[in-house]
Short mmCIF file of C-alpha atoms in Angstrom, two decimals:
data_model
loop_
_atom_site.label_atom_id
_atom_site.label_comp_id
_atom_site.label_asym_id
_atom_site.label_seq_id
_atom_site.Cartn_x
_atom_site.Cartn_y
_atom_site.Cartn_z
CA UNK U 834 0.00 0.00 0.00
CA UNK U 835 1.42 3.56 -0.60
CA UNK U 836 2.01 5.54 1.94
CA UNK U 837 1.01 9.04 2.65
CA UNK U 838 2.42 12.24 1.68
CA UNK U 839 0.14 14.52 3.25
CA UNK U 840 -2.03 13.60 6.22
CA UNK U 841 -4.39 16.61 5.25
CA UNK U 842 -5.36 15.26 2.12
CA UNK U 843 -6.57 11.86 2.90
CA UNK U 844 -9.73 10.37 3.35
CA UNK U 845 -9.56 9.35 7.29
CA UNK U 846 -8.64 12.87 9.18
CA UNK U 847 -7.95 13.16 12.53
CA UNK U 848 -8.55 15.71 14.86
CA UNK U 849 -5.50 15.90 17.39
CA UNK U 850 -6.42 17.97 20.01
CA UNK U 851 -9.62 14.90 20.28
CA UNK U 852 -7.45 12.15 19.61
CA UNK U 853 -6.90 10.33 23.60
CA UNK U 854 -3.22 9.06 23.74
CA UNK U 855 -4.27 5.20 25.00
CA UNK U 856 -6.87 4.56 23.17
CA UNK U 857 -6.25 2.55 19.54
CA UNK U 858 -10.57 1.90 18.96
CA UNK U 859 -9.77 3.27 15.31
CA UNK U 860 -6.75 1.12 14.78
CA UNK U 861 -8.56 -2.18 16.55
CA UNK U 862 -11.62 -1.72 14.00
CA UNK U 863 -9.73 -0.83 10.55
CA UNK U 864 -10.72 -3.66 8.25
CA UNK U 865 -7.38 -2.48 6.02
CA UNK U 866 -4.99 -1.71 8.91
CA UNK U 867 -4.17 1.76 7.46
CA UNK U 868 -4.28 3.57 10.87
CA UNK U 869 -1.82 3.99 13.03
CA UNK U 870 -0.23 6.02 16.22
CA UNK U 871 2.08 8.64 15.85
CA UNK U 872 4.74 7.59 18.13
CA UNK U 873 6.13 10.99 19.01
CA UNK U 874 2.61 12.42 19.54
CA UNK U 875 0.63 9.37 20.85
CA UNK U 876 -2.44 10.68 18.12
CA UNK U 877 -3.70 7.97 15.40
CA UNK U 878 -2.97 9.17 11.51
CA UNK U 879 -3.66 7.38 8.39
CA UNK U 880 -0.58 5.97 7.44
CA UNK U 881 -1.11 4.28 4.17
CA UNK U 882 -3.36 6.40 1.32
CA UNK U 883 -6.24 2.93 1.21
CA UNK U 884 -10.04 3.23 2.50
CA UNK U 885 -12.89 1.72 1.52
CA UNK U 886 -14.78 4.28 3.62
CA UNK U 887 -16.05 1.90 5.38
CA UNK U 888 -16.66 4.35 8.52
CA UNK U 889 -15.95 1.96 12.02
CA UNK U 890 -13.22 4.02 12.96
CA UNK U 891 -15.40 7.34 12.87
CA UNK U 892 -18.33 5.48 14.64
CA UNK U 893 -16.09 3.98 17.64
CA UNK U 894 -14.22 7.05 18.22
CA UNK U 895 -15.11 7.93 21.69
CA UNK U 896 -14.20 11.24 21.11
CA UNK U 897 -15.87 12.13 17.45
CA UNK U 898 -11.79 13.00 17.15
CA UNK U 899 -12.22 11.23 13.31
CA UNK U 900 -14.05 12.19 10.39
CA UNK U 901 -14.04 10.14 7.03
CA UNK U 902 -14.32 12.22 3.77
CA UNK U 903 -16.48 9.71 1.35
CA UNK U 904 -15.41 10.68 -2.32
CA UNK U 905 -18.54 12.42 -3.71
CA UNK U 906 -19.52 9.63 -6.36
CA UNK U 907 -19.53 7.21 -3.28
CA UNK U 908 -22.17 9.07 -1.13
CA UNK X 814 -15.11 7.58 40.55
CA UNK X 815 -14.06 4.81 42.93
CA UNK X 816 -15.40 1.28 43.49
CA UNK X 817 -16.93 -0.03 46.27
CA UNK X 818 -15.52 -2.96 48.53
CA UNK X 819 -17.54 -5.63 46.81
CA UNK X 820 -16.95 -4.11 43.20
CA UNK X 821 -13.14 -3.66 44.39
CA UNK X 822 -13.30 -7.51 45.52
CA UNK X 823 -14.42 -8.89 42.32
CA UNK X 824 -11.40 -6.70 40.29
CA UNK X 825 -9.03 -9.78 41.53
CA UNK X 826 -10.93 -12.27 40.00
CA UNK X 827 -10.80 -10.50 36.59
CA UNK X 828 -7.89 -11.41 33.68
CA UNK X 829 -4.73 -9.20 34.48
CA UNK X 830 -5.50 -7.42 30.89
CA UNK X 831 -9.29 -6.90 31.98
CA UNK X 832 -8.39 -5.81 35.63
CA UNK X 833 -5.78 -2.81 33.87
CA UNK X 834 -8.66 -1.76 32.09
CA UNK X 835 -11.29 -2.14 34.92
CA UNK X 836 -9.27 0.20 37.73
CA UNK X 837 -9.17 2.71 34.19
CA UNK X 838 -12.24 2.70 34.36
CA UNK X 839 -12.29 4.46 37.62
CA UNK X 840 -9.31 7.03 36.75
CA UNK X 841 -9.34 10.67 37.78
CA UNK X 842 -8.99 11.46 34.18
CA UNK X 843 -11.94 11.48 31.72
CA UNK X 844 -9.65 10.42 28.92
CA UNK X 845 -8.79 7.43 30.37
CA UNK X 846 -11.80 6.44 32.00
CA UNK X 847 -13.05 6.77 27.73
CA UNK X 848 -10.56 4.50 26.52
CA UNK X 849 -11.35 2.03 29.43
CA UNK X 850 -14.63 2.05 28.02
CA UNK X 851 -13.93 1.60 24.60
CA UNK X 852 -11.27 -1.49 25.85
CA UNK X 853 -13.99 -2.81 27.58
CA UNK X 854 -16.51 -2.63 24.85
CA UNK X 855 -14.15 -4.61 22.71
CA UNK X 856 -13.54 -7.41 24.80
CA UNK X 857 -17.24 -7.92 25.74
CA UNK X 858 -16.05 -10.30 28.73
CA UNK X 859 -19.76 -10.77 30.69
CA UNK X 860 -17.27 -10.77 34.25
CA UNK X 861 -17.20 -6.64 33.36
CA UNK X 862 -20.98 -6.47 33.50
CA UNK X 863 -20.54 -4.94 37.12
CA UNK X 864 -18.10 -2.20 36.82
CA UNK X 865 -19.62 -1.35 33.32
CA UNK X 866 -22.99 -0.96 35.20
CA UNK X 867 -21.11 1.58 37.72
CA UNK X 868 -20.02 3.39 34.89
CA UNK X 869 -23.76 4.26 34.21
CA UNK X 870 -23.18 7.11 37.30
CA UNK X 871 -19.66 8.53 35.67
CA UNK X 872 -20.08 12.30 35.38
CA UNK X 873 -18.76 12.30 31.51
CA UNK X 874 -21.65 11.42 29.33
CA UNK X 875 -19.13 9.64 26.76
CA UNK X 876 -18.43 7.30 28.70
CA UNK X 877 -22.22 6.29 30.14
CA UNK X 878 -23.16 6.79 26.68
CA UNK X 879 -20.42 3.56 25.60
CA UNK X 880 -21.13 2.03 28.88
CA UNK X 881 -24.82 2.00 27.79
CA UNK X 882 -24.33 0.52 24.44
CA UNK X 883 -22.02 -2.32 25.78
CA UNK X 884 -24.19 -3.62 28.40
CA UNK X 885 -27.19 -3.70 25.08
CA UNK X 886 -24.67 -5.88 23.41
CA UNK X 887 -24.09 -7.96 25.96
CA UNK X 888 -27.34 -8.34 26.82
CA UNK X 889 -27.34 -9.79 29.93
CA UNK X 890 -30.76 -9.55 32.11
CA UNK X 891 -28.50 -7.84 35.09
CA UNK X 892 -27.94 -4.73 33.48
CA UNK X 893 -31.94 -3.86 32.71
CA UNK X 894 -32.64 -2.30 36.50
CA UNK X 895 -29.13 -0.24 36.07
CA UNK X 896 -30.65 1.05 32.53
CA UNK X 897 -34.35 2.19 33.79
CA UNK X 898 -32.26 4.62 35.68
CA UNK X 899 -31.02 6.12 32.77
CA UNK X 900 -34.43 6.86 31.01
CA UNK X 901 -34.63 10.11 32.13
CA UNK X 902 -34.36 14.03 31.62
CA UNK X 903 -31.36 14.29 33.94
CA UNK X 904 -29.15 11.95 31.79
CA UNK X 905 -28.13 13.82 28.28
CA UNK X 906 -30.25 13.15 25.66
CA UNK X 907 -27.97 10.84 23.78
CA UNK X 908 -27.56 8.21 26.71
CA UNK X 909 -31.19 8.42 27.68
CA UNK X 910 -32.01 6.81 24.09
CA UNK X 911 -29.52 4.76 23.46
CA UNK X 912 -30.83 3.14 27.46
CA UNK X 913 -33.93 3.22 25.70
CA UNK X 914 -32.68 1.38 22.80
CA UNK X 915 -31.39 -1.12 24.89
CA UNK X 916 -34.28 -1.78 26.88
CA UNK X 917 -36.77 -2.47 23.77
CA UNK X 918 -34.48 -5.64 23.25
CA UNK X 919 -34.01 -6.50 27.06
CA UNK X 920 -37.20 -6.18 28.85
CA UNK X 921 -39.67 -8.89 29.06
CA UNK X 922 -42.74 -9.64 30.98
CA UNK X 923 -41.02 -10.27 34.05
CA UNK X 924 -40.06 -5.84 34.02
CA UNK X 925 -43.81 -5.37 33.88
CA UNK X 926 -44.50 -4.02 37.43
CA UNK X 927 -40.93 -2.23 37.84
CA UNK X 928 -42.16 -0.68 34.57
CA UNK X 929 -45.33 0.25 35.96
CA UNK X 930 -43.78 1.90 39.30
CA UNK X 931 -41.33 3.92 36.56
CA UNK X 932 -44.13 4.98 34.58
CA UNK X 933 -45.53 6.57 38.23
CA UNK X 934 -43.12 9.62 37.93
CA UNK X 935 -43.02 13.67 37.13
CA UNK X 936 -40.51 13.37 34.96
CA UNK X 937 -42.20 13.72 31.52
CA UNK X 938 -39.03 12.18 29.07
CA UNK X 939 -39.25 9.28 31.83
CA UNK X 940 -43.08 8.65 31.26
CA UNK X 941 -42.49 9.12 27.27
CA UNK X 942 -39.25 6.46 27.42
CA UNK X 943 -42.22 3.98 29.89
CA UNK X 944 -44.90 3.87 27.39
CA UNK X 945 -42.85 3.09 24.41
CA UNK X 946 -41.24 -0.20 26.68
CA UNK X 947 -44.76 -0.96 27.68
CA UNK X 948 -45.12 -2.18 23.98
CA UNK X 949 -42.80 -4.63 23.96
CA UNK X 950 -44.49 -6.12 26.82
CA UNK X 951 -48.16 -5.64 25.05
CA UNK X 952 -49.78 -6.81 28.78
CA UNK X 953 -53.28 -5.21 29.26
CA UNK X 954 -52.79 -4.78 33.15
CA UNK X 955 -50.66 -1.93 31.97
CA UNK X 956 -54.01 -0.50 31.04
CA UNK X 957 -54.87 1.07 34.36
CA UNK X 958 -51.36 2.78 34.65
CA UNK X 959 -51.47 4.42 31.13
CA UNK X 960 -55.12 5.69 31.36
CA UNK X 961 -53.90 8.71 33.07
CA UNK X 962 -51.71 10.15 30.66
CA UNK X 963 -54.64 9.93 27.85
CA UNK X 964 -55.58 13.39 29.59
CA UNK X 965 -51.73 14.27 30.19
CA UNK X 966 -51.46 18.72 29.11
CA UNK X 967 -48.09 17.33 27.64
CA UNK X 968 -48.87 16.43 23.64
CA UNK X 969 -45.89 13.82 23.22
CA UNK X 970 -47.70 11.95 26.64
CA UNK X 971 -51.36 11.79 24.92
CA UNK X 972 -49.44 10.49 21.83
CA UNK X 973 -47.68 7.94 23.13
CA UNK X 974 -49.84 6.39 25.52
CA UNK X 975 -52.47 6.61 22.64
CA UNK X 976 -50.24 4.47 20.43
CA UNK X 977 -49.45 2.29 23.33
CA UNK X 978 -52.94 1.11 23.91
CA UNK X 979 -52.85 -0.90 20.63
CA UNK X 980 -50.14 -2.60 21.04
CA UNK X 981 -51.79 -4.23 24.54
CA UNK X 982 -52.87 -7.50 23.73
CA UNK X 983 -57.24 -8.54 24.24
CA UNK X 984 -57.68 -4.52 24.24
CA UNK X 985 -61.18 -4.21 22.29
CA UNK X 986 -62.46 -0.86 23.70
CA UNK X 987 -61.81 2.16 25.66
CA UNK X 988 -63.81 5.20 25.57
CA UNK X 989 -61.40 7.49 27.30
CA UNK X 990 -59.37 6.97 24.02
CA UNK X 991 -62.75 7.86 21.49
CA UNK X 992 -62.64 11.56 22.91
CA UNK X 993 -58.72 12.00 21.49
CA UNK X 994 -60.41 12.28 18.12
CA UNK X 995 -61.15 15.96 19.28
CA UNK X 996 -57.47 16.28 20.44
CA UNK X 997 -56.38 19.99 19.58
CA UNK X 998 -52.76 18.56 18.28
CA UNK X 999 -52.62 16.66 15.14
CA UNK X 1000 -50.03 14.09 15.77
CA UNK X 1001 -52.57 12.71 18.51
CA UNK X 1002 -55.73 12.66 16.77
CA UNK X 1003 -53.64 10.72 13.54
CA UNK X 1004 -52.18 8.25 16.18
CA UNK X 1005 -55.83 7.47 17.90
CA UNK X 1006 -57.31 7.10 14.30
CA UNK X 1007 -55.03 4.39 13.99
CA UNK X 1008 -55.66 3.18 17.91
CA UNK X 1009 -59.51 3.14 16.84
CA UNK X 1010 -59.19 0.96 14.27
CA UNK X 1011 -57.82 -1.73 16.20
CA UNK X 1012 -61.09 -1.60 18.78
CA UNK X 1013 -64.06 -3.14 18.17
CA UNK X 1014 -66.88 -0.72 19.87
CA UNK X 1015 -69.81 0.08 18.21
CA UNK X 1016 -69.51 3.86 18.70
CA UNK X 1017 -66.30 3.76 16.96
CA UNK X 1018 -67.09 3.76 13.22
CA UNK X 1019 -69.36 7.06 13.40
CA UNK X 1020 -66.22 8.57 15.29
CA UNK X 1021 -63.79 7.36 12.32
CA UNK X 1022 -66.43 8.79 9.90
CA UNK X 1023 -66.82 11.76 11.19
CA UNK X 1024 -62.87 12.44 11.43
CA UNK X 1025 -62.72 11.13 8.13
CA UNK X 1026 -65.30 14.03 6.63
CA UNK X 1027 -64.07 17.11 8.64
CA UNK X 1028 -60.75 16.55 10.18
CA UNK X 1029 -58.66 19.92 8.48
CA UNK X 1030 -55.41 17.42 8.34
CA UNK X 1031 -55.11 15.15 5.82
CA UNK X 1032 -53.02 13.16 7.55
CA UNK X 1033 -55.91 12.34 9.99
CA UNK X 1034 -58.11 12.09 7.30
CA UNK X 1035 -56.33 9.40 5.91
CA UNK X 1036 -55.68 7.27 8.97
CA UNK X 1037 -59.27 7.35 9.41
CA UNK X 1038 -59.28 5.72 5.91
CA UNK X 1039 -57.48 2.94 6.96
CA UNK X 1040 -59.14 2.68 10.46
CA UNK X 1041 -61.99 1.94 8.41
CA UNK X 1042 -60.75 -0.05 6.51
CA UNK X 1043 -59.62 -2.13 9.53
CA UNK X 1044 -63.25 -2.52 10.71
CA UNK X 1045 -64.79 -2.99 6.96
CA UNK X 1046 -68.17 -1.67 8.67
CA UNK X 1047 -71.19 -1.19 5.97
CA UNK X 1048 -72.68 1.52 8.19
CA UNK X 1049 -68.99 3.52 6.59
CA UNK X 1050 -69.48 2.96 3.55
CA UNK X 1051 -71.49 6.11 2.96
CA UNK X 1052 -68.23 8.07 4.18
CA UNK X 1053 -66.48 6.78 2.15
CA UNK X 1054 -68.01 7.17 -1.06
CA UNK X 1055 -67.62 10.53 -0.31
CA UNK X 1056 -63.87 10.50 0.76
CA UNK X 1057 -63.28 8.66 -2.76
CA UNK X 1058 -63.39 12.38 -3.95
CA UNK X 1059 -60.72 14.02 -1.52
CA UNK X 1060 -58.54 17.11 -2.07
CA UNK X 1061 -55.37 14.50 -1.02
CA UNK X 1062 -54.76 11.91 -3.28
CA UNK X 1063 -53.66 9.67 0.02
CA UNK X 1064 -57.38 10.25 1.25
CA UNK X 1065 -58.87 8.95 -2.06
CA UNK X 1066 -56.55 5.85 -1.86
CA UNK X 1067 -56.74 4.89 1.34
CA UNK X 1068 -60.93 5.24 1.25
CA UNK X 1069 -60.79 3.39 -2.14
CA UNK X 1070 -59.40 0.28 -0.63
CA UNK X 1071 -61.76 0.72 2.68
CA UNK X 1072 -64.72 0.93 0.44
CA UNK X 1073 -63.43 -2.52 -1.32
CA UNK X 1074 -64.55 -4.08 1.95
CA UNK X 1075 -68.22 -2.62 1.35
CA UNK X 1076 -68.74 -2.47 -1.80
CA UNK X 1077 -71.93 -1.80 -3.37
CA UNK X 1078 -72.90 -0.94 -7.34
CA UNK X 1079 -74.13 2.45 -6.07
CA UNK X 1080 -70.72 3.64 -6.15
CA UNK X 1081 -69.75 2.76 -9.36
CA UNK X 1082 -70.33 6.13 -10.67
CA UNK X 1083 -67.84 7.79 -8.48
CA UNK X 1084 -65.58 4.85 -8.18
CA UNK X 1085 -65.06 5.03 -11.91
CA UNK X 1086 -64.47 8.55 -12.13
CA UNK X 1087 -61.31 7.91 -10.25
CA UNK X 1088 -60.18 5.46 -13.06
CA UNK X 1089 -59.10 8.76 -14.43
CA UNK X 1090 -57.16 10.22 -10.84
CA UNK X 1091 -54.16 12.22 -11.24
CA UNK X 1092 -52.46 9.87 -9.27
CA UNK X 1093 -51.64 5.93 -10.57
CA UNK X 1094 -52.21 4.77 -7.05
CA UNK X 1095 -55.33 5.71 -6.85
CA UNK X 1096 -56.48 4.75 -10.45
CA UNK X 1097 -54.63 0.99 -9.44
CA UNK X 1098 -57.34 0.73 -6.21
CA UNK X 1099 -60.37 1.64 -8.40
CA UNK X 1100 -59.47 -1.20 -10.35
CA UNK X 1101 -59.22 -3.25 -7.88
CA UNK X 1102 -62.12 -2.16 -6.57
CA UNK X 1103 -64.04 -2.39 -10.11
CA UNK X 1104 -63.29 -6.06 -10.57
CA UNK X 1105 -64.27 -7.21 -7.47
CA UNK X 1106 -67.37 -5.15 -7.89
CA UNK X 1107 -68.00 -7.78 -10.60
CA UNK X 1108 -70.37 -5.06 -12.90
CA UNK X 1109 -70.19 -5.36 -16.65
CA UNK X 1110 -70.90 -1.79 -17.01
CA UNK X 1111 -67.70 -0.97 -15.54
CA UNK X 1112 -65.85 -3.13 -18.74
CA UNK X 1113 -65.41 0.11 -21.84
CA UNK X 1114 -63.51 2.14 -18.16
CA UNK X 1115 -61.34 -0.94 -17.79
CA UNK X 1116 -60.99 -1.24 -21.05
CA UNK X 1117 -59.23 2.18 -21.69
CA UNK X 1118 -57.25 1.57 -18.46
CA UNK X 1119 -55.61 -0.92 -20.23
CA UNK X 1120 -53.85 1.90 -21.80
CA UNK X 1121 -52.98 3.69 -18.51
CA UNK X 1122 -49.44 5.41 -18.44
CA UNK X 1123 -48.58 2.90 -14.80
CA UNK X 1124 -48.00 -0.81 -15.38
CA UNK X 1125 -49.91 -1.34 -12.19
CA UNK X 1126 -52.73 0.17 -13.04
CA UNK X 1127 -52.80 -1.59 -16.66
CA UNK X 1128 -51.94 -4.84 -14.91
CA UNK X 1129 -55.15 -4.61 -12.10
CA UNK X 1130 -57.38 -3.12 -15.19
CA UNK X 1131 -56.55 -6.68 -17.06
CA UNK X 1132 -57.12 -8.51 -13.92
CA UNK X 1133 -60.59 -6.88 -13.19
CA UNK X 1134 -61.39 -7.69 -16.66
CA UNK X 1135 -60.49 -11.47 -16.44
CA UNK X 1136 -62.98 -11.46 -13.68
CA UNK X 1137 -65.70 -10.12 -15.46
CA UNK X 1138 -64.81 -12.71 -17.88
CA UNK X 1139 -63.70 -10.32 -20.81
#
């Protein structure tokens, strides 16, 4: 899988002033394993540029810290 | 929020992976106590039911709110009491449905009389939440209990314990309910049409009739349709040969297929006329309605329907027709 260049323009954005250290709900639930923690800031990031907007991680968030940006001809 | 003795006994018995996440659960910090939550939601281990049940009382909504949702998954009869708590106005919104949620799948007949004693409260979401479990349970004895609130001055109340009463099982009549036919709101008087329909009273069908000619709402109007059409009472038939010509095309449906029940050639006259509605749905029910009327001077209509822009309609024309034996 490629990996990402930009972790603004990807489908899976997080929201790091949400994002809780411990918890890895998003990473547990990716079908596609493309999430993963920063391990300088503890926050979760899309590593690899895959999604088949499937949406688990943004439902299990406990925080709402991710939102999922489903490619207009998906929606 | 820290455990009790007995709740702080039980943590020893726990796996040492469960028991990390278990005295999380009761961290200082609400970010920890969250991902507790989530950990334990994940592992779904039925030894957690306990501590998950104390974190109905944490003060961060997040976490009662995923607390909630994993005792509904695990669905374990234990955690019902814990979740009647949380049907109320002094939980956020969120948590107070989701508990409700939860319960519809939870509660049996057993919960009846704790029900009964929650329904018994000034809270209004509380009574709201009550009535819409009583239907799971369907038991008439509720009946006495939810009479009250028929006459509640809160609108959501009269609606929901108007809806209630037909889902309670042996329920044939109850004339507190006929006079919510004059209810002032809208919502109520379309919910007891539907109630109505599912008594068996004689006073009932002039009530439906007479909602059914003058109710302002169409929405009313129509659920008195299907009321009717519930009972299939000759004595509405004169109603509804009227209703057949509506301003709302759901009104001229609805009575259509109501007046199928009582058909008489009288109304074949009007009931042709709407061979030719604006609306296909309504053309498809006076076909229906035309061939089980069985007259053969309703063929050259059915004919022409056969022509009709909606398949439906040109499929029930040829139908009709086959039973006239054209």
């Amino acid at each position: 899988m490629a990996l990402t260049n930009n972790r603004v323009d990807v489908p899976v954005i997080v929201d790091e002033s949400k994002c809780l250290d411990k918890c890895k709900a998003c990473i547990e639930v990716c079908p596609l394993d493309v999430l993963v923690k920063n391990p300088d800031t503890g926050k979760a990031y899309m590593k690899y540029d895959e999604c088949w907007f499937c949406l688990p991680c943004e439902k299990e968030c406990p925080t709402g810290a991710i939102t999922v940006q489903i490619p207009f001809l998906l929606r | 929020m820290k455990y009790n003795k007995s709740l702080q006994s039980e943590i020893d018995l726990l796996d040492e992976e469960v028991q990390e996440m278990v005295e999380m659960l009761s961290s200082d910090d609400e970010g920890d106590r969250l991902v507790a939550a989530v950990n334990l939601q994940q592992e779904c281990d039925e030894d957690t039911i306990p501590f998950l049940i104390h974190a109905l009382e944490d003060p961060s909504s997040s976490v009662q709110l995923i607390a909630v949702t994993t005792l509904w998954e695990m669905a374990n009869a234990k955690a019902v009491l814990p979740l009647l708590e949380c049907i109320n106005s002094k939980r956020d919104k969120k948590v107070s449905d989701e508990a409700c949620s939860a319960l519809k799948e939870l509660i049996n007949q057993d919960h009846l009389l704790k029900l009964l004693d929650y329904l018994e409260s000034d809270d209004e979401l509380q009574i709201i939440y009550v009535l819409i479990l009583l239907r799971k349970i369907h038991d008439v004895q509720a009946l006495p209990s939810i009479s009250p609130y028929l006459s509640s001055e809160n609108k959501n109340i009269r609606k929901e314990a108007v809806i209630t009463l037909r889902y309670l099982n042996q329920l044939t009549h109850f004339t507190p309910a006929n006079t919510l036919a004059d209810d002032p709101d809208q919502e109520v008087r379309k919910e007891t049409m539907l109630t109505l329909g599912n008594f068996r009273e004689g006073c009932i069908v002039p009530i439906l009739c007479n909602s059914l000619a003058n109710d302002e709402s169409w929405e009313v109007r129509r659920n008195a349709a299907i009321a009717l059409e519930m009972h299939g009472d000759n004595s509405s038939s004169k109603s509804l040969s009227s209703a057949i010509s509506d301003s709302h095309w759901q009104v001229r449906k609805f009575s259509m297929r109501a007046l199928t029940k009582v058909l008489s050639e009288e109304y074949l006259g009007e009931i042709v006329k709407l061979l030719c509605d604006d609306y296909s749905d309504v053309r498809k029910e006076a076909a229906i309605a035309l061939g089980l009327l069985g007259s053969k001077k309703a063929i050259p209509s059915l004919k022409q329907s056969l022509d009709d822009a909606d398949i439906e309609v040109r499929i029930q024309s040829q139908k009709a027709l086959e039973k006239l034996n054209v």
